[in-house]
Amino acid sequence: MYRYQELIFGTILVLILSISLGLVAGSPGSYLGFLLASLAVGYRSHGDLLKGAVQGASCAVLAGVVFMAFMFLMTLIAGYGPGSSMMEMGVLAMIIGLMVDGLIGSVGGALGWFLGTKWL
């Protein structure tokens, strides 16, 4: 059974790490935050490889949706900001961004599961 506290924990961790590393290292740091947080979620999943990958991807995609909603609101209210360039690219670019987030999350979740089973 899927544990929702892992989803909430992972999403919050993705948001914190992605924002903080993104401020330091830009876009690669933001993606590194996605990878590290999903690695932690996969490490904490006590199931099989698929469960670790799905939990990592779910956290990353949910955090990506939160980021997009925030960028949309920032662009709607202020008309400029970090989200305005993303909003100009359109819906297709946002979908591709969510797919990249999910891919990074699933890889991190699978690696975290592997590390968790290797060192338990």
mmCIF file of N, CA and C in Angstrom:
data_model
loop_
_atom_site.group_PDB
_atom_site.id
_atom_site.type_symbol
_atom_site.label_atom_id
_atom_site.label_comp_id
_atom_site.label_asym_id
_atom_site.label_seq_id
_atom_site.Cartn_x
_atom_site.Cartn_y
_atom_site.Cartn_z
ATOM 1 N N MET A 1 0.839 -1.189 0.000
ATOM 2 C CA MET A 1 0.000 0.000 0.000
ATOM 3 C C MET A 1 0.879 1.245 0.000
ATOM 4 N N TYR A 2 0.474 2.236 -0.747
ATOM 5 C CA TYR A 2 1.257 3.463 -0.874
ATOM 6 C C TYR A 2 1.118 4.300 0.388
ATOM 7 N N ARG A 3 2.235 4.752 0.921
ATOM 8 C CA ARG A 3 2.209 5.553 2.134
ATOM 9 C C ARG A 3 2.257 7.034 1.753
ATOM 10 N N TYR A 4 1.202 7.753 2.105
ATOM 11 C CA TYR A 4 1.089 9.148 1.694
ATOM 12 C C TYR A 4 2.018 10.066 2.473
ATOM 13 N N GLN A 5 2.438 9.651 3.657
ATOM 14 C CA GLN A 5 3.379 10.499 4.389
ATOM 15 C C GLN A 5 4.724 10.577 3.661
ATOM 16 N N GLU A 6 5.074 9.536 2.919
ATOM 17 C CA GLU A 6 6.298 9.587 2.120
ATOM 18 C C GLU A 6 6.147 10.589 0.971
ATOM 19 N N LEU A 7 4.963 10.648 0.398
ATOM 20 C CA LEU A 7 4.700 11.608 -0.677
ATOM 21 C C LEU A 7 4.796 13.041 -0.160
ATOM 22 N N ILE A 8 4.219 13.301 0.995
ATOM 23 C CA ILE A 8 4.266 14.647 1.580
ATOM 24 C C ILE A 8 5.694 14.998 1.985
ATOM 25 N N PHE A 9 6.372 14.054 2.659
ATOM 26 C CA PHE A 9 7.765 14.280 3.060
ATOM 27 C C PHE A 9 8.641 14.557 1.843
ATOM 28 N N GLY A 10 8.505 13.740 0.819
ATOM 29 C CA GLY A 10 9.327 13.895 -0.373
ATOM 30 C C GLY A 10 9.058 15.188 -1.124
ATOM 31 N N THR A 11 7.807 15.570 -1.219
ATOM 32 C CA THR A 11 7.467 16.808 -1.920
ATOM 33 C C THR A 11 8.034 18.019 -1.192
ATOM 34 N N ILE A 12 7.897 18.041 0.118
ATOM 35 C CA ILE A 12 8.464 19.153 0.894
ATOM 36 C C ILE A 12 9.978 19.173 0.776
ATOM 37 N N LEU A 13 10.598 17.987 0.820
ATOM 38 C CA LEU A 13 12.054 17.917 0.695
ATOM 39 C C LEU A 13 12.512 18.357 -0.691
ATOM 40 N N VAL A 14 11.775 17.969 -1.720
ATOM 41 C CA VAL A 14 12.107 18.414 -3.083
ATOM 42 C C VAL A 14 12.019 19.932 -3.181
ATOM 43 N N LEU A 15 10.959 20.507 -2.644
ATOM 44 C CA LEU A 15 10.797 21.963 -2.710
ATOM 45 C C LEU A 15 11.939 22.673 -1.994
ATOM 46 N N ILE A 16 12.295 22.211 -0.808
ATOM 47 C CA ILE A 16 13.358 22.858 -0.033
ATOM 48 C C ILE A 16 14.704 22.725 -0.731
ATOM 49 N N LEU A 17 15.067 21.495 -1.118
ATOM 50 C CA LEU A 17 16.375 21.285 -1.740
ATOM 51 C C LEU A 17 16.473 21.933 -3.116
ATOM 52 N N SER A 18 15.407 21.863 -3.888
ATOM 53 C CA SER A 18 15.446 22.428 -5.228
ATOM 54 C C SER A 18 15.580 23.952 -5.193
ATOM 55 N N ILE A 19 14.854 24.575 -4.296
ATOM 56 C CA ILE A 19 14.955 26.034 -4.190
ATOM 57 C C ILE A 19 16.316 26.446 -3.673
ATOM 58 N N SER A 20 16.789 25.804 -2.609
ATOM 59 C CA SER A 20 18.064 26.226 -2.014
ATOM 60 C C SER A 20 19.242 25.934 -2.941
ATOM 61 N N LEU A 21 19.274 24.758 -3.555
ATOM 62 C CA LEU A 21 20.374 24.460 -4.473
ATOM 63 C C LEU A 21 20.230 25.236 -5.781
ATOM 64 N N GLY A 22 18.995 25.548 -6.169
ATOM 65 C CA GLY A 22 18.777 26.350 -7.368
ATOM 66 C C GLY A 22 19.273 27.775 -7.197
ATOM 67 N N LEU A 23 19.149 28.316 -5.991
ATOM 68 C CA LEU A 23 19.669 29.656 -5.733
ATOM 69 C C LEU A 23 21.191 29.688 -5.776
ATOM 70 N N VAL A 24 21.809 28.588 -5.379
ATOM 71 C CA VAL A 24 23.276 28.527 -5.339
ATOM 72 C C VAL A 24 23.855 28.208 -6.714
ATOM 73 N N ALA A 25 23.283 27.196 -7.393
ATOM 74 C CA ALA A 25 23.898 26.709 -8.618
ATOM 75 C C ALA A 25 23.016 26.825 -9.859
ATOM 76 N N GLY A 26 21.903 27.500 -9.760
ATOM 77 C CA GLY A 26 21.042 27.689 -10.918
ATOM 78 C C GLY A 26 20.235 26.448 -11.256
ATOM 79 N N SER A 27 19.959 26.258 -12.531
ATOM 80 C CA SER A 27 19.115 25.156 -12.981
ATOM 81 C C SER A 27 19.711 23.778 -12.674
ATOM 82 N N PRO A 28 21.011 23.549 -12.870
ATOM 83 C CA PRO A 28 21.558 22.237 -12.480
ATOM 84 C C PRO A 28 21.416 21.960 -10.983
ATOM 85 N N GLY A 29 21.534 22.973 -10.164
ATOM 86 C CA GLY A 29 21.349 22.799 -8.731
ATOM 87 C C GLY A 29 19.916 22.454 -8.391
ATOM 88 N N SER A 30 18.978 23.039 -9.112
ATOM 89 C CA SER A 30 17.575 22.729 -8.898
ATOM 90 C C SER A 30 17.290 21.273 -9.235
ATOM 91 N N TYR A 31 17.803 20.802 -10.349
ATOM 92 C CA TYR A 31 17.617 19.396 -10.703
ATOM 93 C C TYR A 31 18.355 18.468 -9.744
ATOM 94 N N LEU A 32 19.480 18.912 -9.215
ATOM 95 C CA LEU A 32 20.188 18.132 -8.203
ATOM 96 C C LEU A 32 19.341 18.009 -6.943
ATOM 97 N N GLY A 33 18.605 19.056 -6.608
ATOM 98 C CA GLY A 33 17.681 18.998 -5.478
ATOM 99 C C GLY A 33 16.594 17.958 -5.698
ATOM 100 N N PHE A 34 16.067 17.885 -6.923
ATOM 101 C CA PHE A 34 15.085 16.858 -7.258
ATOM 102 C C PHE A 34 15.688 15.465 -7.081
ATOM 103 N N LEU A 35 16.918 15.290 -7.556
ATOM 104 C CA LEU A 35 17.563 13.981 -7.484
ATOM 105 C C LEU A 35 17.846 13.571 -6.043
ATOM 106 N N LEU A 36 18.383 14.484 -5.247
ATOM 107 C CA LEU A 36 18.723 14.152 -3.862
ATOM 108 C C LEU A 36 17.486 13.861 -3.028
ATOM 109 N N ALA A 37 16.442 14.629 -3.220
ATOM 110 C CA ALA A 37 15.222 14.398 -2.445
ATOM 111 C C ALA A 37 14.562 13.081 -2.846
ATOM 112 N N SER A 38 14.507 12.787 -4.130
ATOM 113 C CA SER A 38 13.905 11.518 -4.535
ATOM 114 C C SER A 38 14.785 10.340 -4.134
ATOM 115 N N LEU A 39 16.087 10.553 -4.047
ATOM 116 C CA LEU A 39 16.984 9.524 -3.539
ATOM 117 C C LEU A 39 16.652 9.216 -2.084
ATOM 118 N N ALA A 40 16.381 10.255 -1.297
ATOM 119 C CA ALA A 40 16.005 10.056 0.111
ATOM 120 C C ALA A 40 14.665 9.341 0.222
ATOM 121 N N VAL A 41 13.721 9.664 -0.646
ATOM 122 C CA VAL A 41 12.415 9.006 -0.620
ATOM 123 C C VAL A 41 12.559 7.537 -1.012
ATOM 124 N N GLY A 42 13.340 7.264 -2.023
ATOM 125 C CA GLY A 42 13.572 5.876 -2.426
ATOM 126 C C GLY A 42 14.302 5.085 -1.358
ATOM 127 N N TYR A 43 15.194 5.731 -0.641
ATOM 128 C CA TYR A 43 15.916 5.080 0.454
ATOM 129 C C TYR A 43 14.964 4.700 1.579
ATOM 130 N N ARG A 44 13.991 5.566 1.836
ATOM 131 C CA ARG A 44 13.032 5.320 2.918
ATOM 132 C C ARG A 44 11.934 4.347 2.529
ATOM 133 N N SER A 45 11.778 4.054 1.248
ATOM 134 C CA SER A 45 10.727 3.116 0.831
ATOM 135 C C SER A 45 11.198 1.701 1.112
ATOM 136 N N HIS A 46 10.413 0.989 1.858
ATOM 137 C CA HIS A 46 10.774 -0.380 2.216
ATOM 138 C C HIS A 46 9.918 -1.332 1.401
ATOM 139 N N GLY A 47 10.195 -1.373 0.144
ATOM 140 C CA GLY A 47 9.436 -2.219 -0.763
ATOM 141 C C GLY A 47 10.363 -2.750 -1.835
ATOM 142 N N ASP A 48 9.871 -2.757 -3.044
ATOM 143 C CA ASP A 48 10.684 -3.205 -4.153
ATOM 144 C C ASP A 48 11.171 -2.011 -4.972
ATOM 145 N N LEU A 49 11.863 -2.326 -6.033
ATOM 146 C CA LEU A 49 12.435 -1.283 -6.889
ATOM 147 C C LEU A 49 11.355 -0.399 -7.490
ATOM 148 N N LEU A 50 10.261 -0.993 -7.920
ATOM 149 C CA LEU A 50 9.182 -0.224 -8.531
ATOM 150 C C LEU A 50 8.585 0.769 -7.544
ATOM 151 N N LYS A 51 8.418 0.352 -6.301
ATOM 152 C CA LYS A 51 7.853 1.244 -5.296
ATOM 153 C C LYS A 51 8.772 2.441 -5.057
ATOM 154 N N GLY A 52 10.075 2.232 -4.972
ATOM 155 C CA GLY A 52 11.009 3.335 -4.800
ATOM 156 C C GLY A 52 10.991 4.299 -5.967
ATOM 157 N N ALA A 53 10.933 3.742 -7.190
ATOM 158 C CA ALA A 53 10.916 4.596 -8.382
ATOM 159 C C ALA A 53 9.612 5.384 -8.482
ATOM 160 N N VAL A 54 8.491 4.736 -8.171
ATOM 161 C CA VAL A 54 7.197 5.421 -8.262
ATOM 162 C C VAL A 54 7.090 6.502 -7.196
ATOM 163 N N GLN A 55 7.553 6.222 -5.990
ATOM 164 C CA GLN A 55 7.496 7.237 -4.942
ATOM 165 C C GLN A 55 8.395 8.423 -5.272
ATOM 166 N N GLY A 56 9.583 8.180 -5.797
ATOM 167 C CA GLY A 56 10.471 9.271 -6.195
ATOM 168 C C GLY A 56 9.882 10.108 -7.320
ATOM 169 N N ALA A 57 9.309 9.430 -8.319
ATOM 170 C CA ALA A 57 8.708 10.154 -9.441
ATOM 171 C C ALA A 57 7.477 10.938 -8.997
ATOM 172 N N SER A 58 6.667 10.360 -8.127
ATOM 173 C CA SER A 58 5.463 11.049 -7.656
ATOM 174 C C SER A 58 5.816 12.322 -6.901
ATOM 175 N N CYS A 59 6.815 12.246 -6.046
ATOM 176 C CA CYS A 59 7.237 13.435 -5.294
ATOM 177 C C CYS A 59 7.777 14.507 -6.227
ATOM 178 N N ALA A 60 8.571 14.099 -7.204
ATOM 179 C CA ALA A 60 9.160 15.065 -8.126
ATOM 180 C C ALA A 60 8.099 15.724 -9.002
ATOM 181 N N VAL A 61 7.148 14.956 -9.496
ATOM 182 C CA VAL A 61 6.095 15.524 -10.351
ATOM 183 C C VAL A 61 5.186 16.440 -9.541
ATOM 184 N N LEU A 62 4.847 16.041 -8.324
ATOM 185 C CA LEU A 62 4.006 16.890 -7.491
ATOM 186 C C LEU A 62 4.714 18.204 -7.159
ATOM 187 N N ALA A 63 6.008 18.135 -6.873
ATOM 188 C CA ALA A 63 6.767 19.369 -6.626
ATOM 189 C C ALA A 63 6.841 20.218 -7.894
ATOM 190 N N GLY A 64 6.964 19.587 -9.052
ATOM 191 C CA GLY A 64 6.950 20.328 -10.309
ATOM 192 C C GLY A 64 5.632 21.035 -10.549
ATOM 193 N N VAL A 65 4.532 20.395 -10.193
ATOM 194 C CA VAL A 65 3.211 21.028 -10.321
ATOM 195 C C VAL A 65 3.115 22.224 -9.371
ATOM 196 N N VAL A 66 3.634 22.082 -8.159
ATOM 197 C CA VAL A 66 3.629 23.194 -7.209
ATOM 198 C C VAL A 66 4.456 24.359 -7.758
ATOM 199 N N PHE A 67 5.625 24.055 -8.318
ATOM 200 C CA PHE A 67 6.454 25.108 -8.906
ATOM 201 C C PHE A 67 5.738 25.809 -10.056
ATOM 202 N N MET A 68 5.086 25.032 -10.915
ATOM 203 C CA MET A 68 4.383 25.642 -12.044
ATOM 204 C C MET A 68 3.209 26.496 -11.599
ATOM 205 N N ALA A 69 2.496 26.049 -10.596
ATOM 206 C CA ALA A 69 1.382 26.847 -10.074
ATOM 207 C C ALA A 69 1.896 28.152 -9.486
ATOM 208 N N PHE A 70 3.011 28.084 -8.786
ATOM 209 C CA PHE A 70 3.599 29.289 -8.215
ATOM 210 C C PHE A 70 4.068 30.242 -9.312
ATOM 211 N N MET A 71 4.705 29.702 -10.364
ATOM 212 C CA MET A 71 5.149 30.549 -11.467
ATOM 213 C C MET A 71 3.966 31.168 -12.204
ATOM 214 N N PHE A 72 2.904 30.397 -12.373
ATOM 215 C CA PHE A 72 1.705 30.908 -13.033
ATOM 216 C C PHE A 72 1.097 32.047 -12.220
ATOM 217 N N LEU A 73 0.974 31.857 -10.911
ATOM 218 C CA LEU A 73 0.416 32.916 -10.067
ATOM 219 C C LEU A 73 1.306 34.152 -10.046
ATOM 220 N N MET A 74 2.615 33.941 -10.021
ATOM 221 C CA MET A 74 3.533 35.076 -10.015
ATOM 222 C C MET A 74 3.426 35.862 -11.324
ATOM 223 N N THR A 75 3.308 35.153 -12.431
ATOM 224 C CA THR A 75 3.173 35.817 -13.720
ATOM 225 C C THR A 75 1.818 36.499 -13.839
ATOM 226 N N LEU A 76 0.776 35.857 -13.330
ATOM 227 C CA LEU A 76 -0.568 36.422 -13.405
ATOM 228 C C LEU A 76 -0.692 37.685 -12.561
ATOM 229 N N ILE A 77 -0.118 37.671 -11.381
ATOM 230 C CA ILE A 77 -0.236 38.806 -10.468
ATOM 231 C C ILE A 77 0.719 39.935 -10.839
ATOM 232 N N ALA A 78 1.994 39.598 -11.010
ATOM 233 C CA ALA A 78 2.992 40.641 -11.227
ATOM 234 C C ALA A 78 3.267 40.910 -12.704
ATOM 235 N N GLY A 79 3.073 39.931 -13.551
ATOM 236 C CA GLY A 79 3.344 40.121 -14.969
ATOM 237 C C GLY A 79 4.800 39.910 -15.343
ATOM 238 N N TYR A 80 5.632 39.637 -14.385
ATOM 239 C CA TYR A 80 7.052 39.376 -14.648
ATOM 240 C C TYR A 80 7.560 38.483 -13.528
ATOM 241 N N GLY A 81 8.819 38.142 -13.592
ATOM 242 C CA GLY A 81 9.418 37.311 -12.564
ATOM 243 C C GLY A 81 10.014 36.059 -13.158
ATOM 244 N N PRO A 82 10.467 35.140 -12.314
ATOM 245 C CA PRO A 82 11.103 33.922 -12.814
ATOM 246 C C PRO A 82 10.162 33.054 -13.633
ATOM 247 N N GLY A 83 8.872 33.139 -13.386
ATOM 248 C CA GLY A 83 7.938 32.290 -14.097
ATOM 249 C C GLY A 83 7.476 32.826 -15.432
ATOM 250 N N SER A 84 7.762 34.084 -15.731
ATOM 251 C CA SER A 84 7.230 34.664 -16.963
ATOM 252 C C SER A 84 7.840 34.036 -18.208
ATOM 253 N N SER A 85 9.123 33.714 -18.180
ATOM 254 C CA SER A 85 9.735 33.089 -19.349
ATOM 255 C C SER A 85 9.204 31.674 -19.547
ATOM 256 N N MET A 86 8.916 30.985 -18.447
ATOM 257 C CA MET A 86 8.352 29.645 -18.556
ATOM 258 C C MET A 86 6.941 29.693 -19.115
ATOM 259 N N MET A 87 6.176 30.694 -18.723
ATOM 260 C CA MET A 87 4.812 30.809 -19.211
ATOM 261 C C MET A 87 4.779 31.158 -20.695
ATOM 262 N N GLU A 88 5.802 31.835 -21.200
ATOM 263 C CA GLU A 88 5.855 32.177 -22.615
ATOM 264 C C GLU A 88 6.097 30.942 -23.477
ATOM 265 N N MET A 89 6.722 29.916 -22.908
ATOM 266 C CA MET A 89 7.048 28.718 -23.682
ATOM 267 C C MET A 89 5.821 27.857 -23.963
ATOM 268 N N GLY A 90 4.798 27.972 -23.143
ATOM 269 C CA GLY A 90 3.554 27.270 -23.417
ATOM 270 C C GLY A 90 3.375 25.987 -22.628
ATOM 271 N N VAL A 91 2.247 25.374 -22.878
ATOM 272 C CA VAL A 91 1.843 24.179 -22.142
ATOM 273 C C VAL A 91 2.743 22.992 -22.480
ATOM 274 N N LEU A 92 3.152 22.882 -23.721
ATOM 275 C CA LEU A 92 3.989 21.763 -24.120
ATOM 276 C C LEU A 92 5.310 21.767 -23.362
ATOM 277 N N ALA A 93 5.910 22.924 -23.189
ATOM 278 C CA ALA A 93 7.162 23.004 -22.443
ATOM 279 C C ALA A 93 6.956 22.642 -20.975
ATOM 280 N N MET A 94 5.802 23.001 -20.429
ATOM 281 C CA MET A 94 5.526 22.639 -19.042
ATOM 282 C C MET A 94 5.343 21.135 -18.894
ATOM 283 N N ILE A 95 4.697 20.506 -19.862
ATOM 284 C CA ILE A 95 4.521 19.058 -19.825
ATOM 285 C C ILE A 95 5.871 18.358 -19.953
ATOM 286 N N ILE A 96 6.718 18.850 -20.828
ATOM 287 C CA ILE A 96 8.055 18.280 -20.971
ATOM 288 C C ILE A 96 8.845 18.469 -19.677
ATOM 289 N N GLY A 97 8.700 19.622 -19.038
ATOM 290 C CA GLY A 97 9.363 19.860 -17.760
ATOM 291 C C GLY A 97 8.899 18.893 -16.684
ATOM 292 N N LEU A 98 7.598 18.615 -16.643
ATOM 293 C CA LEU A 98 7.083 17.635 -15.683
ATOM 294 C C LEU A 98 7.603 16.232 -15.984
ATOM 295 N N MET A 99 7.739 15.918 -17.254
ATOM 296 C CA MET A 99 8.282 14.608 -17.622
ATOM 297 C C MET A 99 9.739 14.478 -17.197
ATOM 298 N N VAL A 100 10.510 15.544 -17.359
ATOM 299 C CA VAL A 100 11.905 15.527 -16.922
ATOM 300 C C VAL A 100 11.983 15.399 -15.406
ATOM 301 N N ASP A 101 11.110 16.121 -14.697
ATOM 302 C CA ASP A 101 11.068 16.005 -13.239
ATOM 303 C C ASP A 101 10.749 14.579 -12.818
ATOM 304 N N GLY A 102 9.769 13.975 -13.476
ATOM 305 C CA GLY A 102 9.400 12.597 -13.155
ATOM 306 C C GLY A 102 10.508 11.609 -13.454
ATOM 307 N N LEU A 103 11.220 11.834 -14.545
ATOM 308 C CA LEU A 103 12.330 10.955 -14.902
ATOM 309 C C LEU A 103 13.450 11.054 -13.873
ATOM 310 N N ILE A 104 13.801 12.265 -13.494
ATOM 311 C CA ILE A 104 14.836 12.455 -12.477
ATOM 312 C C ILE A 104 14.386 11.848 -11.150
ATOM 313 N N GLY A 105 13.115 12.038 -10.804
ATOM 314 C CA GLY A 105 12.591 11.473 -9.567
ATOM 315 C C GLY A 105 12.589 9.957 -9.557
ATOM 316 N N SER A 106 12.250 9.345 -10.680
ATOM 317 C CA SER A 106 12.226 7.883 -10.726
ATOM 318 C C SER A 106 13.628 7.296 -10.657
ATOM 319 N N VAL A 107 14.583 7.938 -11.304
ATOM 320 C CA VAL A 107 15.967 7.474 -11.213
ATOM 321 C C VAL A 107 16.488 7.625 -9.786
ATOM 322 N N GLY A 108 16.204 8.773 -9.173
ATOM 323 C CA GLY A 108 16.629 8.983 -7.790
ATOM 324 C C GLY A 108 15.965 8.021 -6.830
ATOM 325 N N GLY A 109 14.668 7.754 -7.021
ATOM 326 C CA GLY A 109 13.963 6.808 -6.169
ATOM 327 C C GLY A 109 14.505 5.397 -6.308
ATOM 328 N N ALA A 110 14.810 4.994 -7.534
ATOM 329 C CA ALA A 110 15.373 3.657 -7.757
ATOM 330 C C ALA A 110 16.767 3.547 -7.151
ATOM 331 N N LEU A 111 17.588 4.581 -7.319
ATOM 332 C CA LEU A 111 18.923 4.560 -6.710
ATOM 333 C C LEU A 111 18.846 4.554 -5.187
ATOM 334 N N GLY A 112 17.905 5.323 -4.647
ATOM 335 C CA GLY A 112 17.724 5.338 -3.201
ATOM 336 C C GLY A 112 17.282 3.986 -2.673
ATOM 337 N N TRP A 113 16.368 3.325 -3.396
ATOM 338 C CA TRP A 113 15.947 1.984 -2.996
ATOM 339 C C TRP A 113 17.132 1.028 -3.025
ATOM 340 N N PHE A 114 17.951 1.129 -4.075
ATOM 341 C CA PHE A 114 19.121 0.254 -4.190
ATOM 342 C C PHE A 114 20.080 0.477 -3.032
ATOM 343 N N LEU A 115 20.322 1.739 -2.686
ATOM 344 C CA LEU A 115 21.213 2.025 -1.556
ATOM 345 C C LEU A 115 20.611 1.541 -0.238
ATOM 346 N N GLY A 116 19.304 1.652 -0.102
ATOM 347 C CA GLY A 116 18.641 1.202 1.120
ATOM 348 C C GLY A 116 18.700 -0.297 1.303
ATOM 349 N N THR A 117 18.563 -1.047 0.207
ATOM 350 C CA THR A 117 18.626 -2.503 0.326
ATOM 351 C C THR A 117 20.062 -2.992 0.427
ATOM 352 N N LYS A 118 20.969 -2.256 -0.134
ATOM 353 C CA LYS A 118 22.376 -2.656 -0.097
ATOM 354 C C LYS A 118 22.967 -2.471 1.293
ATOM 355 N N TRP A 119 22.539 -1.406 2.006
ATOM 356 C CA TRP A 119 23.157 -1.076 3.278
ATOM 357 C C TRP A 119 22.290 -1.406 4.485
ATOM 358 N N LEU A 120 21.122 -2.008 4.298
ATOM 359 C CA LEU A 120 20.270 -2.336 5.435
ATOM 360 C C LEU A 120 20.796 -3.519 6.187
#
